[in-house]
Short mmCIF file of C-alpha atoms and ligand atoms in Angstrom, two decimals:
data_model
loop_
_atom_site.label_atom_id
_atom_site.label_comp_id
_atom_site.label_asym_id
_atom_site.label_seq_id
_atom_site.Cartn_x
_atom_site.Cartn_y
_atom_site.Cartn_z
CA UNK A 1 120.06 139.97 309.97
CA UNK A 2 117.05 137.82 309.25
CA UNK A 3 117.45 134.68 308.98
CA UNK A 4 114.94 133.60 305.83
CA UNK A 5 113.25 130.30 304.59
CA UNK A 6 114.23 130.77 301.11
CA UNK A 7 111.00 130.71 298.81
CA UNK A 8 110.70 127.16 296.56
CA UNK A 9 111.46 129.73 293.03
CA UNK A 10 114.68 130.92 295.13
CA UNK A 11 116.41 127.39 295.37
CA UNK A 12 118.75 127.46 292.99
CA UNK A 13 119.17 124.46 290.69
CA UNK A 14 122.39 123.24 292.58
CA UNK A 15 120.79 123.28 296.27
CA UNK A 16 117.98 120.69 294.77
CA UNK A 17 120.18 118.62 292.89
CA UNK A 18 122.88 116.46 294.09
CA UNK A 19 126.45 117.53 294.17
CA UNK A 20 127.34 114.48 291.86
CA UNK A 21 124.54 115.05 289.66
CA UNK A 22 124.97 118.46 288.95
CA UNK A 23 128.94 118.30 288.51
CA UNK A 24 127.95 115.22 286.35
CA UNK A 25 125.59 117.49 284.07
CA UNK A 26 128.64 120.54 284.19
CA UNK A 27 130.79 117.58 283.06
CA UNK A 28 128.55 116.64 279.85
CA UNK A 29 128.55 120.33 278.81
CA UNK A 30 131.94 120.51 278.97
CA UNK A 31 132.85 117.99 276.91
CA UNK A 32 129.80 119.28 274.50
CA UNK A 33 132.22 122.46 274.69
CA UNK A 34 129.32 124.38 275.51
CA UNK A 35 130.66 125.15 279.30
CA UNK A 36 132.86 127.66 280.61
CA UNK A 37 133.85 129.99 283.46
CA UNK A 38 131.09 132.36 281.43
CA UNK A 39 128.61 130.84 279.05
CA UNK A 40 127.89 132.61 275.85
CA UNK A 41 124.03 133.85 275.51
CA UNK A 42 123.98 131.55 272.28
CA UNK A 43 125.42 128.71 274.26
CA UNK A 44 122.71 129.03 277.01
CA UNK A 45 120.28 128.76 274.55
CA UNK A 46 121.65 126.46 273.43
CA UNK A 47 121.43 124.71 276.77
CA UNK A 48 117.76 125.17 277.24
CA UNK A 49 116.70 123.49 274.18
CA UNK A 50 118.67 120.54 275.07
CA UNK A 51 116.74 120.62 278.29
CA UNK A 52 119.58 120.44 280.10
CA UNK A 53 119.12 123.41 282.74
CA UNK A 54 115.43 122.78 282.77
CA UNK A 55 112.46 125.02 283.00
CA UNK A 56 113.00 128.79 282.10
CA UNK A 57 116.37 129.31 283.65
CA UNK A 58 118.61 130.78 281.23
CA UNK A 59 121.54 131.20 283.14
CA UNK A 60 124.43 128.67 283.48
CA UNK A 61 123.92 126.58 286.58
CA UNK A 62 125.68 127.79 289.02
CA UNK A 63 123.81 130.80 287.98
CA UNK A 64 127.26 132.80 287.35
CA UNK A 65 128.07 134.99 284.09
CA UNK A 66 130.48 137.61 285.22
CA UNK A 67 134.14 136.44 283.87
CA UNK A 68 136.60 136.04 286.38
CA UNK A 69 140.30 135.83 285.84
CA UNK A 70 143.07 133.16 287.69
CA UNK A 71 145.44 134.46 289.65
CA UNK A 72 148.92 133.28 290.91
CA UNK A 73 149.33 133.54 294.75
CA UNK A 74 151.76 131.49 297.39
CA UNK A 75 150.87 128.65 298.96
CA UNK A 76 150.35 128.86 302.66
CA UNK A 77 149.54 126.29 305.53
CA UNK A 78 146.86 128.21 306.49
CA UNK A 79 143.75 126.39 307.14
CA UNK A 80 145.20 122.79 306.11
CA UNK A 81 143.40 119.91 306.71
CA UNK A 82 139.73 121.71 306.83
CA UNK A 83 136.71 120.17 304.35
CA UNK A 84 136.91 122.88 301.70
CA UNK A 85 132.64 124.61 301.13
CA UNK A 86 132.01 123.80 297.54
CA UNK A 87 132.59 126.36 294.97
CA UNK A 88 129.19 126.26 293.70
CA UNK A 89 127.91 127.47 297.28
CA UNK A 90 130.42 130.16 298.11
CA UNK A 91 129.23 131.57 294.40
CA UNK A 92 125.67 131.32 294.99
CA UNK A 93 124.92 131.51 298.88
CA UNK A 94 125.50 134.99 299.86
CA UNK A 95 124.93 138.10 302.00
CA UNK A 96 125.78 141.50 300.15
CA UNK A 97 122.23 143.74 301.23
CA UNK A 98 123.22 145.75 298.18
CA UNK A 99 122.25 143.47 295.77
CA UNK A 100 119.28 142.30 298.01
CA UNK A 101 118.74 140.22 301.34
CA UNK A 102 118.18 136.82 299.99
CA UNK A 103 121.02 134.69 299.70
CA UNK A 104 120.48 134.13 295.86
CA UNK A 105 119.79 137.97 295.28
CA UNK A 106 123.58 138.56 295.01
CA UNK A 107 124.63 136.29 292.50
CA UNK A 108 121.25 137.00 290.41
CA UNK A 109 121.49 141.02 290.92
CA UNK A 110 125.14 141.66 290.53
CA UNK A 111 126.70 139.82 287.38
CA UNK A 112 127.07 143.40 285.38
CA UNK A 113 128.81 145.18 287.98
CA UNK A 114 132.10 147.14 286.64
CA UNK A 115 135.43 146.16 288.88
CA UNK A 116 137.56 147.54 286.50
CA UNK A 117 138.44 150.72 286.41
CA UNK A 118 138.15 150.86 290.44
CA UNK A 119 139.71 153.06 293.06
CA UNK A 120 140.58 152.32 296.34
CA UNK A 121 141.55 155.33 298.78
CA UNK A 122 143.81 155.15 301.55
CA UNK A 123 143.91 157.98 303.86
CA UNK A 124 142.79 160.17 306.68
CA UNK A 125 145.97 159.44 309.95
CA UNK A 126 148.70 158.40 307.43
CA UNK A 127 151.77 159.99 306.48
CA UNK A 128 151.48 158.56 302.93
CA UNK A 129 148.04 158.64 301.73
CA UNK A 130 147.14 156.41 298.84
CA UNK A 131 144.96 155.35 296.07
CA UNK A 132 144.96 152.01 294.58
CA UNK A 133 143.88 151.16 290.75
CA UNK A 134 142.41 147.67 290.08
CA UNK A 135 145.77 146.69 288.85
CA UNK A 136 147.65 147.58 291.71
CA UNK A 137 145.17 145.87 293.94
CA UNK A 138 146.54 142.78 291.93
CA UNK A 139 150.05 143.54 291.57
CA UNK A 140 151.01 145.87 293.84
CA UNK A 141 151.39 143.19 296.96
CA UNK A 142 152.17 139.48 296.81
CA UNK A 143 149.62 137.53 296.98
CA UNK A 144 149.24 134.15 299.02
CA UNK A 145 146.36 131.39 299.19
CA UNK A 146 144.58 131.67 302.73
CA UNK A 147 141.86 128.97 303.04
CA UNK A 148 140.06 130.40 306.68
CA UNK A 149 136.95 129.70 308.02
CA UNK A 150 133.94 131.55 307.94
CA UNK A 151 131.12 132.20 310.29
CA UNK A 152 128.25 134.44 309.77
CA UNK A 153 126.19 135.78 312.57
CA UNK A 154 123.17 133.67 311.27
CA UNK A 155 125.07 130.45 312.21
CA UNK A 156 126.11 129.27 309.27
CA UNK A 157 129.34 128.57 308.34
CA UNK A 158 131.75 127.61 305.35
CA UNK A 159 135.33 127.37 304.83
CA UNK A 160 136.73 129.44 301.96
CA UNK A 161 140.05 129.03 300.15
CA UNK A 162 141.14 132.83 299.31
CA UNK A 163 143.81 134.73 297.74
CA UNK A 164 144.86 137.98 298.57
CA UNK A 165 147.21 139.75 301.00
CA UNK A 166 147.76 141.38 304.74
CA UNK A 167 145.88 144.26 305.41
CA UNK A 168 148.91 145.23 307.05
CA UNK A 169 150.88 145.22 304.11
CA UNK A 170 149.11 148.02 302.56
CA UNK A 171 148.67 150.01 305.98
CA UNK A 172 152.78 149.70 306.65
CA UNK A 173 152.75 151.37 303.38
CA UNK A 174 150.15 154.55 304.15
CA UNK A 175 152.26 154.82 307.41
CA UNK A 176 149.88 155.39 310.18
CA UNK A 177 150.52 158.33 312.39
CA UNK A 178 150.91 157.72 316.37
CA UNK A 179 147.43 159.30 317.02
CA UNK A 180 145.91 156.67 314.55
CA UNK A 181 143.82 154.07 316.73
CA UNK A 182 141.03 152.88 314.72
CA UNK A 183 140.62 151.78 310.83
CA UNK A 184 137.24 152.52 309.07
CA UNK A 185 136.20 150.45 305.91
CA UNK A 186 133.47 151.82 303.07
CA UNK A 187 131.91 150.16 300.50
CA UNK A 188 131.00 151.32 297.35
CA UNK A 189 128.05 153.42 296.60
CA UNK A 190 126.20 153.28 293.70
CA UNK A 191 122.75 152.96 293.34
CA UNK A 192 122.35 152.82 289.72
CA UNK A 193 124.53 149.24 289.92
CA UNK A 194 122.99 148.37 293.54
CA UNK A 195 119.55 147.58 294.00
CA UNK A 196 119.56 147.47 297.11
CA UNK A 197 121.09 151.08 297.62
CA UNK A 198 117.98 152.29 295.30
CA UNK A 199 115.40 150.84 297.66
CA UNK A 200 115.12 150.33 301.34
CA UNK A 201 112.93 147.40 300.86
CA UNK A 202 116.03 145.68 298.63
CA UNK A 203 118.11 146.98 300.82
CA UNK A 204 117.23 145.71 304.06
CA UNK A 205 116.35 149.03 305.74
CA UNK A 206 120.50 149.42 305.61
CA UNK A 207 121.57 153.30 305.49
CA UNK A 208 124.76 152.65 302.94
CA UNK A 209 126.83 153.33 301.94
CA UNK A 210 127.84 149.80 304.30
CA UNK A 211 130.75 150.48 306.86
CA UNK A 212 133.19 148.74 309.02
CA UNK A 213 135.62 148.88 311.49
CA UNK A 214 138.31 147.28 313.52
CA UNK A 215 141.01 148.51 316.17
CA UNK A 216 144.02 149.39 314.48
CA UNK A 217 145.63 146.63 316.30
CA UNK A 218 142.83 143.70 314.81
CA UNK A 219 143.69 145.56 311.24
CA UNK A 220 147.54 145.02 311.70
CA UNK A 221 147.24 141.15 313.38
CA UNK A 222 148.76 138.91 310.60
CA UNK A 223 145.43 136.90 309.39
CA UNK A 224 143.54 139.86 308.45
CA UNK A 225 143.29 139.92 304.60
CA UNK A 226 142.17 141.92 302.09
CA UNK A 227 141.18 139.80 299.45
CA UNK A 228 140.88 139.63 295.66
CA UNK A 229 140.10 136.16 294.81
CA UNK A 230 138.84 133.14 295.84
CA UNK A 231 139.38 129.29 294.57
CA UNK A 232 142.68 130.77 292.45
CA UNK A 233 140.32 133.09 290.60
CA UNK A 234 139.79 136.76 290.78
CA UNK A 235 136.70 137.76 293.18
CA UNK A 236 132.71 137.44 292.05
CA UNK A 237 131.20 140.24 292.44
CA UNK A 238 128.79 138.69 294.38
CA UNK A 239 131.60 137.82 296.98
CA UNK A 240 132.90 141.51 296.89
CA UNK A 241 134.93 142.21 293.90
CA UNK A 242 137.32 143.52 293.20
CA UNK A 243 138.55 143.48 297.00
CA UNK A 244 137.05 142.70 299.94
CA UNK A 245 138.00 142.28 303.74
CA UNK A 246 138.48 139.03 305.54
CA UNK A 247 138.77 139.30 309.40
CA UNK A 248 138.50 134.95 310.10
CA UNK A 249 137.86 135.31 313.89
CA UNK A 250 134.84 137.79 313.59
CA UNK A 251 131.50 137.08 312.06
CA UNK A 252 131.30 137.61 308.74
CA UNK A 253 129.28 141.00 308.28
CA UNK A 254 132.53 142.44 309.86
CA UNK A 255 134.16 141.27 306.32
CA UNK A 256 133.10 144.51 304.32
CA UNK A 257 132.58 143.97 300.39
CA UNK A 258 133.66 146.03 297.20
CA UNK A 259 135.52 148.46 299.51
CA UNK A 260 136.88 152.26 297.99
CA UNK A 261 138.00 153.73 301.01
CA UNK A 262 140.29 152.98 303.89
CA UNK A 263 140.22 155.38 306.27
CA UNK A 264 142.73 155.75 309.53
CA UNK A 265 141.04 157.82 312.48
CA UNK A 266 141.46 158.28 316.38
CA UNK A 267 137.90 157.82 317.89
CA UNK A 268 135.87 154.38 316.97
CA UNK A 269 133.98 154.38 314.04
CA UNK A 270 130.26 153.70 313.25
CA UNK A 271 129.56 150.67 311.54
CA UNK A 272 126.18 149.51 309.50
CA UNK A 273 125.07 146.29 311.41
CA UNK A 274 125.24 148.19 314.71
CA UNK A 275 123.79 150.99 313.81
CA UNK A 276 120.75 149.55 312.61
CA UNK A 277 120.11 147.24 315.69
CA UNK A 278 123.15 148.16 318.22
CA UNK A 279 121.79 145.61 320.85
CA UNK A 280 122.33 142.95 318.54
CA UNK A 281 125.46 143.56 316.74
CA UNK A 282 128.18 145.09 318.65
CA UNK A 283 131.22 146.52 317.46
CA UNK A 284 133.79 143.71 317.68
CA UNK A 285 131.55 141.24 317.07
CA UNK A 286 134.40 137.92 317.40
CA UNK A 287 132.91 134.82 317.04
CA UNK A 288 132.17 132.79 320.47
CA UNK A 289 129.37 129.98 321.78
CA UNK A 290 129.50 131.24 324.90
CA UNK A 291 127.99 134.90 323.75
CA UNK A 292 124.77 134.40 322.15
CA UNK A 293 122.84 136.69 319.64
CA UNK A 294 119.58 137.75 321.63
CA UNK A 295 117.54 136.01 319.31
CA UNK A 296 119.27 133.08 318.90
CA UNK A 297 122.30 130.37 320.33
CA UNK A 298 125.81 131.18 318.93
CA UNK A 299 127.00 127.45 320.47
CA UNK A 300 126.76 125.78 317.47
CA UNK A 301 126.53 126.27 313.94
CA UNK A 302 125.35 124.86 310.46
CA UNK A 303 128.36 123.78 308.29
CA UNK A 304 127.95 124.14 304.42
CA UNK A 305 129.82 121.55 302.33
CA UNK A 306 128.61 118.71 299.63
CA UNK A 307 125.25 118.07 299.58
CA UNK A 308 121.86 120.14 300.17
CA UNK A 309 121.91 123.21 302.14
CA UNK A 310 119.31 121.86 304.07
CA UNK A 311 120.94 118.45 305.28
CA UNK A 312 124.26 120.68 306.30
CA UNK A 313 125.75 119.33 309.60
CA UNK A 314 125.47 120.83 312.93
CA UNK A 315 129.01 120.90 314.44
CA UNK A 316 129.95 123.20 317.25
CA UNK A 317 131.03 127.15 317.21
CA UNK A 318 134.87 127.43 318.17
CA UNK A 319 136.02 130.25 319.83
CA UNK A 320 136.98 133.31 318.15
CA UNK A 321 135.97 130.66 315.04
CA UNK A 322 139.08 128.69 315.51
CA UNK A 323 141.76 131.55 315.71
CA UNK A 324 142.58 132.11 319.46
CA UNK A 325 146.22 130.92 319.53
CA UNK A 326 146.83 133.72 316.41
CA UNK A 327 143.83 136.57 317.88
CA UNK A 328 143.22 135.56 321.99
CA UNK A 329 145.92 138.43 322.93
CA UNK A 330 144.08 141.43 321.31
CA UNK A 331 141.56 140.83 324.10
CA UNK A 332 142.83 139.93 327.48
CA UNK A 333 141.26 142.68 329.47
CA UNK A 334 138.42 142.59 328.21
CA UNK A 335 134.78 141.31 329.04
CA UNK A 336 134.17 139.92 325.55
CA UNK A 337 130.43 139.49 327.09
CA UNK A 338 129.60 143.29 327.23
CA UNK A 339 132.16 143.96 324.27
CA UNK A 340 129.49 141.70 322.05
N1 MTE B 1 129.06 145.71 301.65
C1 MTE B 1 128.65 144.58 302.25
N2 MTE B 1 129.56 143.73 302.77
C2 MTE B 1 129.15 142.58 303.38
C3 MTE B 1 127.77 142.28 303.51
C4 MTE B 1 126.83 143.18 302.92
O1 MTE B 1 125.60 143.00 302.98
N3 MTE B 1 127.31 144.32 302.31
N4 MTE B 1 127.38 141.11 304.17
C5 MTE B 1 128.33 140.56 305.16
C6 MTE B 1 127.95 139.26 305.70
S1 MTE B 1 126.66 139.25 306.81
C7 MTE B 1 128.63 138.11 305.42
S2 MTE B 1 128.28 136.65 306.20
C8 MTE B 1 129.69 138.10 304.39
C9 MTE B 1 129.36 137.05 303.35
O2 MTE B 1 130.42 136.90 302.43
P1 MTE B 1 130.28 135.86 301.22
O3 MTE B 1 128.93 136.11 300.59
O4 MTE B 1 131.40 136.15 300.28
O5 MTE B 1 130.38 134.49 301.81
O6 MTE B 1 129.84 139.36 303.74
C10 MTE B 1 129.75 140.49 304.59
N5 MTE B 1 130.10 141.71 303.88
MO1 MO B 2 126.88 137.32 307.99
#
């Protein structure tokens, strides 16, 4: 994982301009009627001749077309109190290597991409294999508001308010056999909607499809979420639609995207971030400041809320990113120093 100065031409609009400013301007277009979740082609134009967006951007400002639809989900106290990362920023400040390695490839690259029909398969050490349509990843499980924390490897952070439910709903369901220890995640591969799947140099040098793991244990603790929406909407595809994984306490490239295949096995699995640089990304990968990357401090980290990306406050990395009282027993024998 690189980290990148972004390129002047890859700021987007919202980054430059301040928060109040910019809601300000997505205020006026509302009440023009010209604003909505998705902005009609006409309606953009419409936009640029009023000058509004400025220069030749022809895309609504946060840069977002694909429609997403609200969803109804429980309330729950998780992650009350926290200062909630814009909207604007989780939509438009991403890593998803498939759609390219700058963090406004994925929102630019990846507003076509078909959710619906999806499948999601369930099997290998189950008694009850499965296969999930996009509906049933909707309606098949309650779903409940989680707002968690999230820290990427690159020390950055944001706190994101998500819907969705326990991955341990759905694997109570497939039944796990005794001999299954270990639950591997895959994302979706297809290069004709990926970019970055078509090209290595989009891609980041990243053999996909992209895979994950955890210990069948991490996959059954209660916080670990597969999720389908964020900020009461469905997902972006940018942000791994139409369901993604959420582990809170790990950094975030352990939080696999788009995912059509859950697979139960004995022996640990290989996963993409390791096997491209296994020195620097290990297989658990749980957020703490006292392990740091090789390349770079893990004691603090830059938190993304109102205001420029670049003027983000520093505040310092909590261990296993604020979850210990809910994760701290997965690990107690072991030397979370060589288990990086
Ligand atoms: N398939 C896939 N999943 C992925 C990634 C990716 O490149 N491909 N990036 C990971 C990383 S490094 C992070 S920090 C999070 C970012 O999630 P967000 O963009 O929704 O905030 O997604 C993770 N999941
Ligand atoms: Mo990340």
């Amino acid at each position: 994982m690189l980290i990148r100065v972004p390129k002047k031409s890859e700021i987007k609009e919202n980054e430059l301009t301040p928060e109040s400013v910019y809601k300000s301007r997505r205020e006026i277009l509302k009440k023009l009627g010209i604003v909505t979740a998705s902005l009609p082609f006409a309606a953009q134009a419409q936009a640029n001749i009023f000058g509004i967006f400025g220069g030749d951007d022809d895309k609504a400002a946060d840069g977002t077309t694909f429609v997403r639809s609200p969803l109804v989900a429980e309330k729950t106290p998780y992650g009350k109190g926290l200062e909630t990362t814009p909207e604007s920023k989780v939509l438009t400040y991403n890593n998803f290597y498939e759609f390219g390695t700058g963090k406004g490839d994925p929102v630019e690259n990846s507003q076509n991409f078909v959710v619906n029909p999806w499948t999601l398969e369930v099997d290998g050490l189950v008694n009850k294999p499965m296969k999930l349509s996009y509906d049933d990843l909707l309606k098949k499980f309650p779903l409940e508001d989680r707002f968690y924390r999230m820290r990427c490897v690159e020390a950055w952070s944001m706190n994101i308010p998500w819907v969705g439910f326990s991955l341990a709903a759905l694997l109570k369901e497939a039944d796990p056999m005794g001999s299954a220890k270990y639950v591997a995640f895959e994302t979706l591969h297809d290069p004709k909607q990926m970019p970055g799947q078509r090209s290595q140099f989009v891609g980041g040098g990243i053999d996909y499809p992209y895979v994950e793991g955890l210990r069948l244990d991490e996959a059954m603790n209660p916080l670990t979420l597969l999720s389908v929406g964020l900020f009461g909407q469905t997902l972006a595809p940018q942000n791994g639609a139409p369901v993604r994984l959420v582990v809170p306490w790990k950094y975030g490239f352990k939080s696999i995207k788009s995912i059509v295949k859950i697979h139960l096995l004995e022996a640990q699995p290989a996963t993409t971030w390791n096997l491209l640089a296994p020195h620097e990304y290990g297989f658990y990968a749980n957020v703490n400041p006292q392990v740091d990357h090789p390349r770079w401090s893990q004691a603090s980290e830059r938190f993304i809320g109102e205001g420029s990306i670049f003027s983000s406050r520093r505040q310092p990395t909590a261990m296993f990113n604020g979850y210990q009282e809910e994760v701290a027993h997965l690990y107690t024998d072991m030397n979370l120093k060589a288990n990086y």
